[in-house]
């Protein structure tokens, strides 16, 4: 269950990889909790969500270069509790 909070206020969040739900779902969860849904990785990104092991994408490579945390969706949802 998603609780709508302001816990993501001021945070910019991007996702990458194959997802269990449509991207629009993730975008709504982020925005309804005060965050900004980002479509690309920049130095201003708070974190990148990726649930796949051993998955490499240009977004992951760039996030690592910029020292941006990469987290699993489950951990992201736990942040909202």
mmCIF file of N, CA, C and O in Angstrom:
data_model
loop_
_atom_site.group_PDB
_atom_site.id
_atom_site.type_symbol
_atom_site.label_atom_id
_atom_site.label_comp_id
_atom_site.label_asym_id
_atom_site.label_seq_id
_atom_site.Cartn_x
_atom_site.Cartn_y
_atom_site.Cartn_z
ATOM 1 N N UNK A 1 0.845 -1.190 0.000
ATOM 2 C CA UNK A 1 0.000 0.000 0.000
ATOM 3 C C UNK A 1 0.880 1.239 0.000
ATOM 4 O O UNK A 1 1.809 1.347 0.786
ATOM 5 N N UNK A 2 0.584 2.156 -0.882
ATOM 6 C CA UNK A 2 1.353 3.398 -0.979
ATOM 7 C C UNK A 2 0.652 4.475 -0.168
ATOM 8 O O UNK A 2 -0.538 4.709 -0.333
ATOM 9 N N UNK A 3 1.402 5.085 0.706
ATOM 10 C CA UNK A 3 0.878 6.213 1.468
ATOM 11 C C UNK A 3 1.443 7.478 0.846
ATOM 12 O O UNK A 3 2.637 7.553 0.577
ATOM 13 N N UNK A 4 0.622 8.430 0.619
ATOM 14 C CA UNK A 4 1.073 9.653 -0.021
ATOM 15 C C UNK A 4 1.643 10.598 1.024
ATOM 16 O O UNK A 4 0.972 10.969 1.971
ATOM 17 N N UNK A 5 2.896 10.941 0.843
ATOM 18 C CA UNK A 5 3.643 11.717 1.825
ATOM 19 C C UNK A 5 4.414 12.832 1.126
ATOM 20 O O UNK A 5 4.344 12.980 -0.084
ATOM 21 N N UNK A 6 5.195 13.534 1.911
ATOM 22 C CA UNK A 6 6.114 14.525 1.338
ATOM 23 C C UNK A 6 7.557 14.045 1.511
ATOM 24 O O UNK A 6 8.493 14.815 1.445
ATOM 25 N N UNK A 7 7.730 12.751 1.723
ATOM 26 C CA UNK A 7 9.049 12.184 1.990
ATOM 27 C C UNK A 7 10.014 12.313 0.812
ATOM 28 O O UNK A 7 11.219 12.189 0.983
ATOM 29 N N UNK A 8 9.494 12.553 -0.380
ATOM 30 C CA UNK A 8 10.368 12.694 -1.548
ATOM 31 C C UNK A 8 10.524 14.146 -1.981
ATOM 32 O O UNK A 8 11.079 14.425 -3.035
ATOM 33 N N UNK A 9 10.036 15.052 -1.155
ATOM 34 C CA UNK A 9 10.111 16.482 -1.469
ATOM 35 C C UNK A 9 11.555 16.875 -1.762
ATOM 36 O O UNK A 9 12.465 16.568 -0.998
ATOM 37 N N UNK A 10 11.767 17.516 -2.899
ATOM 38 C CA UNK A 10 13.090 17.968 -3.279
ATOM 39 C C UNK A 10 13.981 16.898 -3.890
ATOM 40 O O UNK A 10 15.125 17.166 -4.221
ATOM 41 N N UNK A 11 13.461 15.685 -4.045
ATOM 42 C CA UNK A 11 14.254 14.593 -4.612
ATOM 43 C C UNK A 11 13.892 14.368 -6.075
ATOM 44 O O UNK A 11 12.735 14.439 -6.461
ATOM 45 N N UNK A 12 14.905 14.095 -6.867
ATOM 46 C CA UNK A 12 14.739 13.788 -8.284
ATOM 47 C C UNK A 12 15.112 12.319 -8.466
ATOM 48 O O UNK A 12 16.196 11.895 -8.049
ATOM 49 N N UNK A 13 14.205 11.545 -9.065
ATOM 50 C CA UNK A 13 14.355 10.095 -9.129
ATOM 51 C C UNK A 13 14.154 9.604 -10.552
ATOM 52 O O UNK A 13 13.209 10.000 -11.232
ATOM 53 N N UNK A 14 15.038 8.718 -10.984
ATOM 54 C CA UNK A 14 14.971 8.129 -12.319
ATOM 55 C C UNK A 14 14.890 6.614 -12.171
ATOM 56 O O UNK A 14 15.323 6.061 -11.153
ATOM 57 N N UNK A 15 14.329 5.937 -13.167
ATOM 58 C CA UNK A 15 14.269 4.475 -13.144
ATOM 59 C C UNK A 15 14.878 3.926 -14.430
ATOM 60 O O UNK A 15 14.914 4.604 -15.455
ATOM 61 N N UNK A 16 15.359 2.682 -14.346
ATOM 62 C CA UNK A 16 15.926 2.037 -15.519
ATOM 63 C C UNK A 16 15.697 0.536 -15.443
ATOM 64 O O UNK A 16 15.467 -0.014 -14.370
ATOM 65 N N UNK A 17 15.757 -0.111 -16.593
ATOM 66 C CA UNK A 17 15.620 -1.569 -16.648
ATOM 67 C C UNK A 17 14.186 -2.018 -16.840
ATOM 68 O O UNK A 17 13.262 -1.215 -16.901
ATOM 69 N N UNK A 18 14.016 -3.335 -16.921
ATOM 70 C CA UNK A 18 12.675 -3.916 -17.036
ATOM 71 C C UNK A 18 11.957 -3.756 -15.701
ATOM 72 O O UNK A 18 12.551 -3.930 -14.647
ATOM 73 N N UNK A 19 10.703 -3.404 -15.764
ATOM 74 C CA UNK A 19 9.945 -3.107 -14.557
ATOM 75 C C UNK A 19 8.705 -3.982 -14.457
ATOM 76 O O UNK A 19 8.185 -4.451 -15.466
ATOM 77 N N UNK A 20 8.238 -4.184 -13.229
ATOM 78 C CA UNK A 20 7.044 -4.994 -13.014
ATOM 79 C C UNK A 20 5.768 -4.267 -13.420
ATOM 80 O O UNK A 20 4.770 -4.900 -13.727
ATOM 81 N N UNK A 21 5.800 -2.955 -13.384
ATOM 82 C CA UNK A 21 4.622 -2.137 -13.674
ATOM 83 C C UNK A 21 4.974 -1.143 -14.771
ATOM 84 O O UNK A 21 6.142 -0.844 -14.993
ATOM 85 N N UNK A 22 3.968 -0.552 -15.410
ATOM 86 C CA UNK A 22 4.242 0.481 -16.415
ATOM 87 C C UNK A 22 4.973 1.673 -15.778
ATOM 88 O O UNK A 22 4.765 1.981 -14.606
ATOM 89 N N UNK A 23 5.802 2.331 -16.549
ATOM 90 C CA UNK A 23 6.557 3.483 -16.037
ATOM 91 C C UNK A 23 5.645 4.557 -15.457
ATOM 92 O O UNK A 23 6.014 5.244 -14.516
ATOM 93 N N UNK A 24 4.462 4.687 -16.016
ATOM 94 C CA UNK A 24 3.513 5.692 -15.523
ATOM 95 C C UNK A 24 3.171 5.447 -14.048
ATOM 96 O O UNK A 24 2.979 6.383 -13.281
ATOM 97 N N UNK A 25 3.117 4.173 -13.640
ATOM 98 C CA UNK A 25 2.852 3.833 -12.238
ATOM 99 C C UNK A 25 3.964 4.403 -11.350
ATOM 100 O O UNK A 25 3.699 5.049 -10.337
ATOM 101 N N UNK A 26 5.207 4.153 -11.731
ATOM 102 C CA UNK A 26 6.342 4.630 -10.938
ATOM 103 C C UNK A 26 6.367 6.153 -10.886
ATOM 104 O O UNK A 26 6.634 6.738 -9.846
ATOM 105 N N UNK A 27 6.082 6.768 -12.024
ATOM 106 C CA UNK A 27 6.040 8.232 -12.087
ATOM 107 C C UNK A 27 5.010 8.782 -11.105
ATOM 108 O O UNK A 27 5.288 9.724 -10.360
ATOM 109 N N UNK A 28 3.821 8.173 -11.076
ATOM 110 C CA UNK A 28 2.766 8.646 -10.169
ATOM 111 C C UNK A 28 3.163 8.470 -8.708
ATOM 112 O O UNK A 28 2.923 9.345 -7.886
ATOM 113 N N UNK A 29 3.763 7.329 -8.367
ATOM 114 C CA UNK A 29 4.185 7.090 -6.983
ATOM 115 C C UNK A 29 5.201 8.158 -6.564
ATOM 116 O O UNK A 29 5.100 8.729 -5.479
ATOM 117 N N UNK A 30 6.149 8.438 -7.433
ATOM 118 C CA UNK A 30 7.167 9.438 -7.125
ATOM 119 C C UNK A 30 6.530 10.813 -6.944
ATOM 120 O O UNK A 30 6.751 11.499 -5.938
ATOM 121 N N UNK A 31 5.709 11.213 -7.895
ATOM 122 C CA UNK A 31 5.115 12.551 -7.852
ATOM 123 C C UNK A 31 4.104 12.708 -6.717
ATOM 124 O O UNK A 31 4.026 13.771 -6.103
ATOM 125 N N UNK A 32 3.342 11.665 -6.408
ATOM 126 C CA UNK A 32 2.339 11.767 -5.344
ATOM 127 C C UNK A 32 2.976 11.779 -3.959
ATOM 128 O O UNK A 32 2.298 12.003 -2.961
ATOM 129 N N UNK A 33 4.275 11.542 -3.900
ATOM 130 C CA UNK A 33 4.999 11.609 -2.636
ATOM 131 C C UNK A 33 5.990 12.771 -2.631
ATOM 132 O O UNK A 33 6.943 12.783 -1.864
ATOM 133 N N UNK A 34 5.758 13.725 -3.521
ATOM 134 C CA UNK A 34 6.518 14.972 -3.500
ATOM 135 C C UNK A 34 7.781 15.005 -4.338
ATOM 136 O O UNK A 34 8.460 16.019 -4.375
ATOM 137 N N UNK A 35 8.120 13.889 -5.001
ATOM 138 C CA UNK A 35 9.348 13.842 -5.786
ATOM 139 C C UNK A 35 9.150 14.258 -7.229
ATOM 140 O O UNK A 35 8.028 14.455 -7.694
ATOM 141 N N UNK A 36 10.259 14.378 -7.924
ATOM 142 C CA UNK A 36 10.241 14.705 -9.347
ATOM 143 C C UNK A 36 10.710 13.478 -10.120
ATOM 144 O O UNK A 36 11.763 12.911 -9.820
ATOM 145 N N UNK A 37 9.928 13.060 -11.106
ATOM 146 C CA UNK A 37 10.295 11.940 -11.958
ATOM 147 C C UNK A 37 11.226 12.442 -13.043
ATOM 148 O O UNK A 37 10.880 13.325 -13.815
ATOM 149 N N UNK A 38 12.434 11.902 -13.067
ATOM 150 C CA UNK A 38 13.428 12.316 -14.056
ATOM 151 C C UNK A 38 13.566 11.243 -15.132
ATOM 152 O O UNK A 38 13.444 10.055 -14.847
ATOM 153 N N UNK A 39 13.800 11.664 -16.350
ATOM 154 C CA UNK A 39 13.953 10.711 -17.448
ATOM 155 C C UNK A 39 15.415 10.465 -17.798
ATOM 156 O O UNK A 39 15.710 9.583 -18.598
ATOM 157 N N UNK A 40 16.316 11.236 -17.182
ATOM 158 C CA UNK A 40 17.736 11.034 -17.465
ATOM 159 C C UNK A 40 18.544 11.222 -16.187
ATOM 160 O O UNK A 40 18.069 11.792 -15.205
ATOM 161 N N UNK A 41 19.770 10.734 -16.222
ATOM 162 C CA UNK A 41 20.663 10.820 -15.071
ATOM 163 C C UNK A 41 21.531 12.073 -15.217
ATOM 164 O O UNK A 41 22.226 12.247 -16.209
ATOM 165 N N UNK A 42 21.415 12.945 -14.226
ATOM 166 C CA UNK A 42 22.246 14.153 -14.172
ATOM 167 C C UNK A 42 22.837 14.246 -12.771
ATOM 168 O O UNK A 42 22.441 13.498 -11.869
ATOM 169 N N UNK A 43 23.735 15.187 -12.566
ATOM 170 C CA UNK A 43 24.362 15.351 -11.251
ATOM 171 C C UNK A 43 23.346 15.731 -10.173
ATOM 172 O O UNK A 43 23.613 15.581 -8.992
ATOM 173 N N UNK A 44 22.172 16.210 -10.582
ATOM 174 C CA UNK A 44 21.141 16.623 -9.624
ATOM 175 C C UNK A 44 20.223 15.483 -9.203
ATOM 176 O O UNK A 44 19.330 15.694 -8.384
ATOM 177 N N UNK A 45 20.425 14.287 -9.749
ATOM 178 C CA UNK A 45 19.568 13.149 -9.430
ATOM 179 C C UNK A 45 19.809 12.688 -7.993
ATOM 180 O O UNK A 45 20.955 12.593 -7.551
ATOM 181 N N UNK A 46 18.732 12.396 -7.265
ATOM 182 C CA UNK A 46 18.852 11.920 -5.884
ATOM 183 C C UNK A 46 19.211 10.444 -5.862
ATOM 184 O O UNK A 46 20.049 10.016 -5.075
ATOM 185 N N UNK A 47 18.528 9.642 -6.691
ATOM 186 C CA UNK A 47 18.878 8.240 -6.844
ATOM 187 C C UNK A 47 18.216 7.634 -8.064
ATOM 188 O O UNK A 47 17.292 8.202 -8.636
ATOM 189 N N UNK A 48 18.753 6.486 -8.457
ATOM 190 C CA UNK A 48 18.276 5.732 -9.618
ATOM 191 C C UNK A 48 17.694 4.426 -9.108
ATOM 192 O O UNK A 48 18.300 3.754 -8.272
ATOM 193 N N UNK A 49 16.517 4.061 -9.602
ATOM 194 C CA UNK A 49 15.886 2.799 -9.222
ATOM 195 C C UNK A 49 16.142 1.770 -10.322
ATOM 196 O O UNK A 49 15.872 2.024 -11.490
ATOM 197 N N UNK A 50 16.651 0.602 -9.920
ATOM 198 C CA UNK A 50 16.863 -0.514 -10.844
ATOM 199 C C UNK A 50 16.709 -1.805 -10.057
ATOM 200 O O UNK A 50 17.387 -2.009 -9.052
ATOM 201 N N UNK A 51 15.809 -2.698 -10.493
ATOM 202 C CA UNK A 51 15.561 -3.933 -9.760
ATOM 203 C C UNK A 51 16.295 -5.146 -10.317
ATOM 204 O O UNK A 51 16.211 -6.220 -9.766
ATOM 205 N N UNK A 52 16.997 -4.990 -11.404
ATOM 206 C CA UNK A 52 17.617 -6.156 -12.027
ATOM 207 C C UNK A 52 19.062 -6.338 -11.594
ATOM 208 O O UNK A 52 19.820 -5.370 -11.519
ATOM 209 N N UNK A 53 19.425 -7.573 -11.332
ATOM 210 C CA UNK A 53 20.815 -7.890 -11.007
ATOM 211 C C UNK A 53 21.607 -7.958 -12.300
ATOM 212 O O UNK A 53 21.115 -8.414 -13.322
ATOM 213 N N UNK A 54 22.835 -7.529 -12.239
ATOM 214 C CA UNK A 54 23.750 -7.602 -13.381
ATOM 215 C C UNK A 54 23.228 -6.876 -14.622
ATOM 216 O O UNK A 54 23.609 -7.206 -15.726
ATOM 217 N N UNK A 55 22.339 -5.929 -14.433
ATOM 218 C CA UNK A 55 21.810 -5.155 -15.557
ATOM 219 C C UNK A 55 22.694 -3.933 -15.733
ATOM 220 O O UNK A 55 23.015 -3.244 -14.777
ATOM 221 N N UNK A 56 23.105 -3.703 -16.942
ATOM 222 C CA UNK A 56 23.898 -2.510 -17.211
ATOM 223 C C UNK A 56 23.191 -1.674 -18.271
ATOM 224 O O UNK A 56 22.710 -2.202 -19.267
ATOM 225 N N UNK A 57 23.124 -0.410 -18.018
ATOM 226 C CA UNK A 57 22.539 0.520 -18.974
ATOM 227 C C UNK A 57 23.367 1.796 -18.927
ATOM 228 O O UNK A 57 24.179 1.992 -18.024
ATOM 229 N N UNK A 58 23.135 2.663 -19.881
ATOM 230 C CA UNK A 58 23.857 3.937 -19.871
ATOM 231 C C UNK A 58 23.487 4.740 -18.621
ATOM 232 O O UNK A 58 24.312 5.478 -18.082
ATOM 233 N N UNK A 59 22.250 4.579 -18.134
ATOM 234 C CA UNK A 59 21.834 5.295 -16.923
ATOM 235 C C UNK A 59 22.609 4.804 -15.710
ATOM 236 O O UNK A 59 23.043 5.596 -14.872
ATOM 237 N N UNK A 60 22.803 3.492 -15.605
ATOM 238 C CA UNK A 60 23.560 2.947 -14.470
ATOM 239 C C UNK A 60 25.021 3.386 -14.549
ATOM 240 O O UNK A 60 25.606 3.809 -13.552
ATOM 241 N N UNK A 61 25.594 3.318 -15.725
ATOM 242 C CA UNK A 61 26.980 3.736 -15.912
ATOM 243 C C UNK A 61 27.160 5.190 -15.499
ATOM 244 O O UNK A 61 28.082 5.530 -14.753
ATOM 245 N N UNK A 62 26.266 6.040 -15.950
ATOM 246 C CA UNK A 62 26.360 7.462 -15.625
ATOM 247 C C UNK A 62 26.131 7.704 -14.128
ATOM 248 O O UNK A 62 26.823 8.511 -13.512
ATOM 249 N N UNK A 63 25.164 6.982 -13.528
ATOM 250 C CA UNK A 63 24.908 7.133 -12.094
ATOM 251 C C UNK A 63 26.152 6.759 -11.290
ATOM 252 O O UNK A 63 26.515 7.449 -10.332
ATOM 253 N N UNK A 64 26.818 5.686 -11.686
ATOM 254 C CA UNK A 64 28.045 5.279 -10.985
ATOM 255 C C UNK A 64 29.134 6.334 -11.140
ATOM 256 O O UNK A 64 29.838 6.648 -10.176
ATOM 257 N N UNK A 65 29.262 6.888 -12.336
ATOM 258 C CA UNK A 65 30.267 7.934 -12.572
ATOM 259 C C UNK A 65 30.014 9.160 -11.689
ATOM 260 O O UNK A 65 30.943 9.802 -11.225
ATOM 261 N N UNK A 66 28.739 9.466 -11.465
ATOM 262 C CA UNK A 66 28.355 10.639 -10.684
ATOM 263 C C UNK A 66 28.143 10.332 -9.196
ATOM 264 O O UNK A 66 27.711 11.200 -8.436
ATOM 265 N N UNK A 67 28.423 9.081 -8.799
ATOM 266 C CA UNK A 67 28.231 8.642 -7.403
ATOM 267 C C UNK A 67 26.794 8.819 -6.918
ATOM 268 O O UNK A 67 26.552 9.222 -5.780
ATOM 269 N N UNK A 68 25.852 8.531 -7.792
ATOM 270 C CA UNK A 68 24.435 8.604 -7.446
ATOM 271 C C UNK A 68 23.998 7.227 -6.951
ATOM 272 O O UNK A 68 24.276 6.222 -7.607
ATOM 273 N N UNK A 69 23.326 7.158 -5.805
ATOM 274 C CA UNK A 69 22.892 5.863 -5.281
ATOM 275 C C UNK A 69 21.944 5.141 -6.245
ATOM 276 O O UNK A 69 21.079 5.759 -6.864
ATOM 277 N N UNK A 70 22.112 3.823 -6.343
ATOM 278 C CA UNK A 70 21.234 2.967 -7.142
ATOM 279 C C UNK A 70 20.521 2.049 -6.160
ATOM 280 O O UNK A 70 21.181 1.331 -5.394
ATOM 281 N N UNK A 71 19.190 2.102 -6.153
ATOM 282 C CA UNK A 71 18.439 1.315 -5.178
ATOM 283 C C UNK A 71 17.393 0.437 -5.867
ATOM 284 O O UNK A 71 17.027 0.669 -7.014
ATOM 285 N N UNK A 72 16.924 -0.556 -5.148
ATOM 286 C CA UNK A 72 15.862 -1.439 -5.637
ATOM 287 C C UNK A 72 14.505 -0.793 -5.336
ATOM 288 O O UNK A 72 14.372 -0.010 -4.398
ATOM 289 N N UNK A 73 13.495 -1.150 -6.140
ATOM 290 C CA UNK A 73 12.173 -0.560 -5.949
ATOM 291 C C UNK A 73 11.618 -0.871 -4.563
ATOM 292 O O UNK A 73 10.994 -0.030 -3.934
ATOM 293 N N UNK A 74 11.881 -2.070 -4.065
ATOM 294 C CA UNK A 74 11.401 -2.459 -2.729
ATOM 295 C C UNK A 74 11.962 -1.505 -1.675
ATOM 296 O O UNK A 74 11.245 -1.064 -0.778
ATOM 297 N N UNK A 75 13.245 -1.183 -1.791
ATOM 298 C CA UNK A 75 13.863 -0.250 -0.841
ATOM 299 C C UNK A 75 13.269 1.147 -0.992
ATOM 300 O O UNK A 75 13.078 1.860 0.006
ATOM 301 N N UNK A 76 12.968 1.511 -2.227
ATOM 302 C CA UNK A 76 12.327 2.801 -2.492
ATOM 303 C C UNK A 76 10.961 2.861 -1.795
ATOM 304 O O UNK A 76 10.648 3.825 -1.117
ATOM 305 N N UNK A 77 10.173 1.797 -1.947
ATOM 306 C CA UNK A 77 8.836 1.774 -1.325
ATOM 307 C C UNK A 77 8.940 1.806 0.209
ATOM 308 O O UNK A 77 8.108 2.406 0.859
ATOM 309 N N UNK A 78 9.976 1.176 0.767
ATOM 310 C CA UNK A 78 10.171 1.198 2.218
ATOM 311 C C UNK A 78 10.454 2.617 2.707
ATOM 312 O O UNK A 78 10.142 2.940 3.855
ATOM 313 N N UNK A 79 11.025 3.440 1.861
ATOM 314 C CA UNK A 79 11.296 4.835 2.227
ATOM 315 C C UNK A 79 9.987 5.592 2.474
ATOM 316 O O UNK A 79 9.972 6.581 3.201
ATOM 317 N N UNK A 80 8.917 5.146 1.856
ATOM 318 C CA UNK A 80 7.643 5.866 1.933
ATOM 319 C C UNK A 80 6.789 5.448 3.123
ATOM 320 O O UNK A 80 5.745 6.042 3.374
ATOM 321 N N UNK A 81 7.230 4.448 3.862
ATOM 322 C CA UNK A 81 6.449 3.964 5.015
ATOM 323 C C UNK A 81 6.572 4.892 6.188
ATOM 324 O O UNK A 81 7.544 5.579 6.356
#
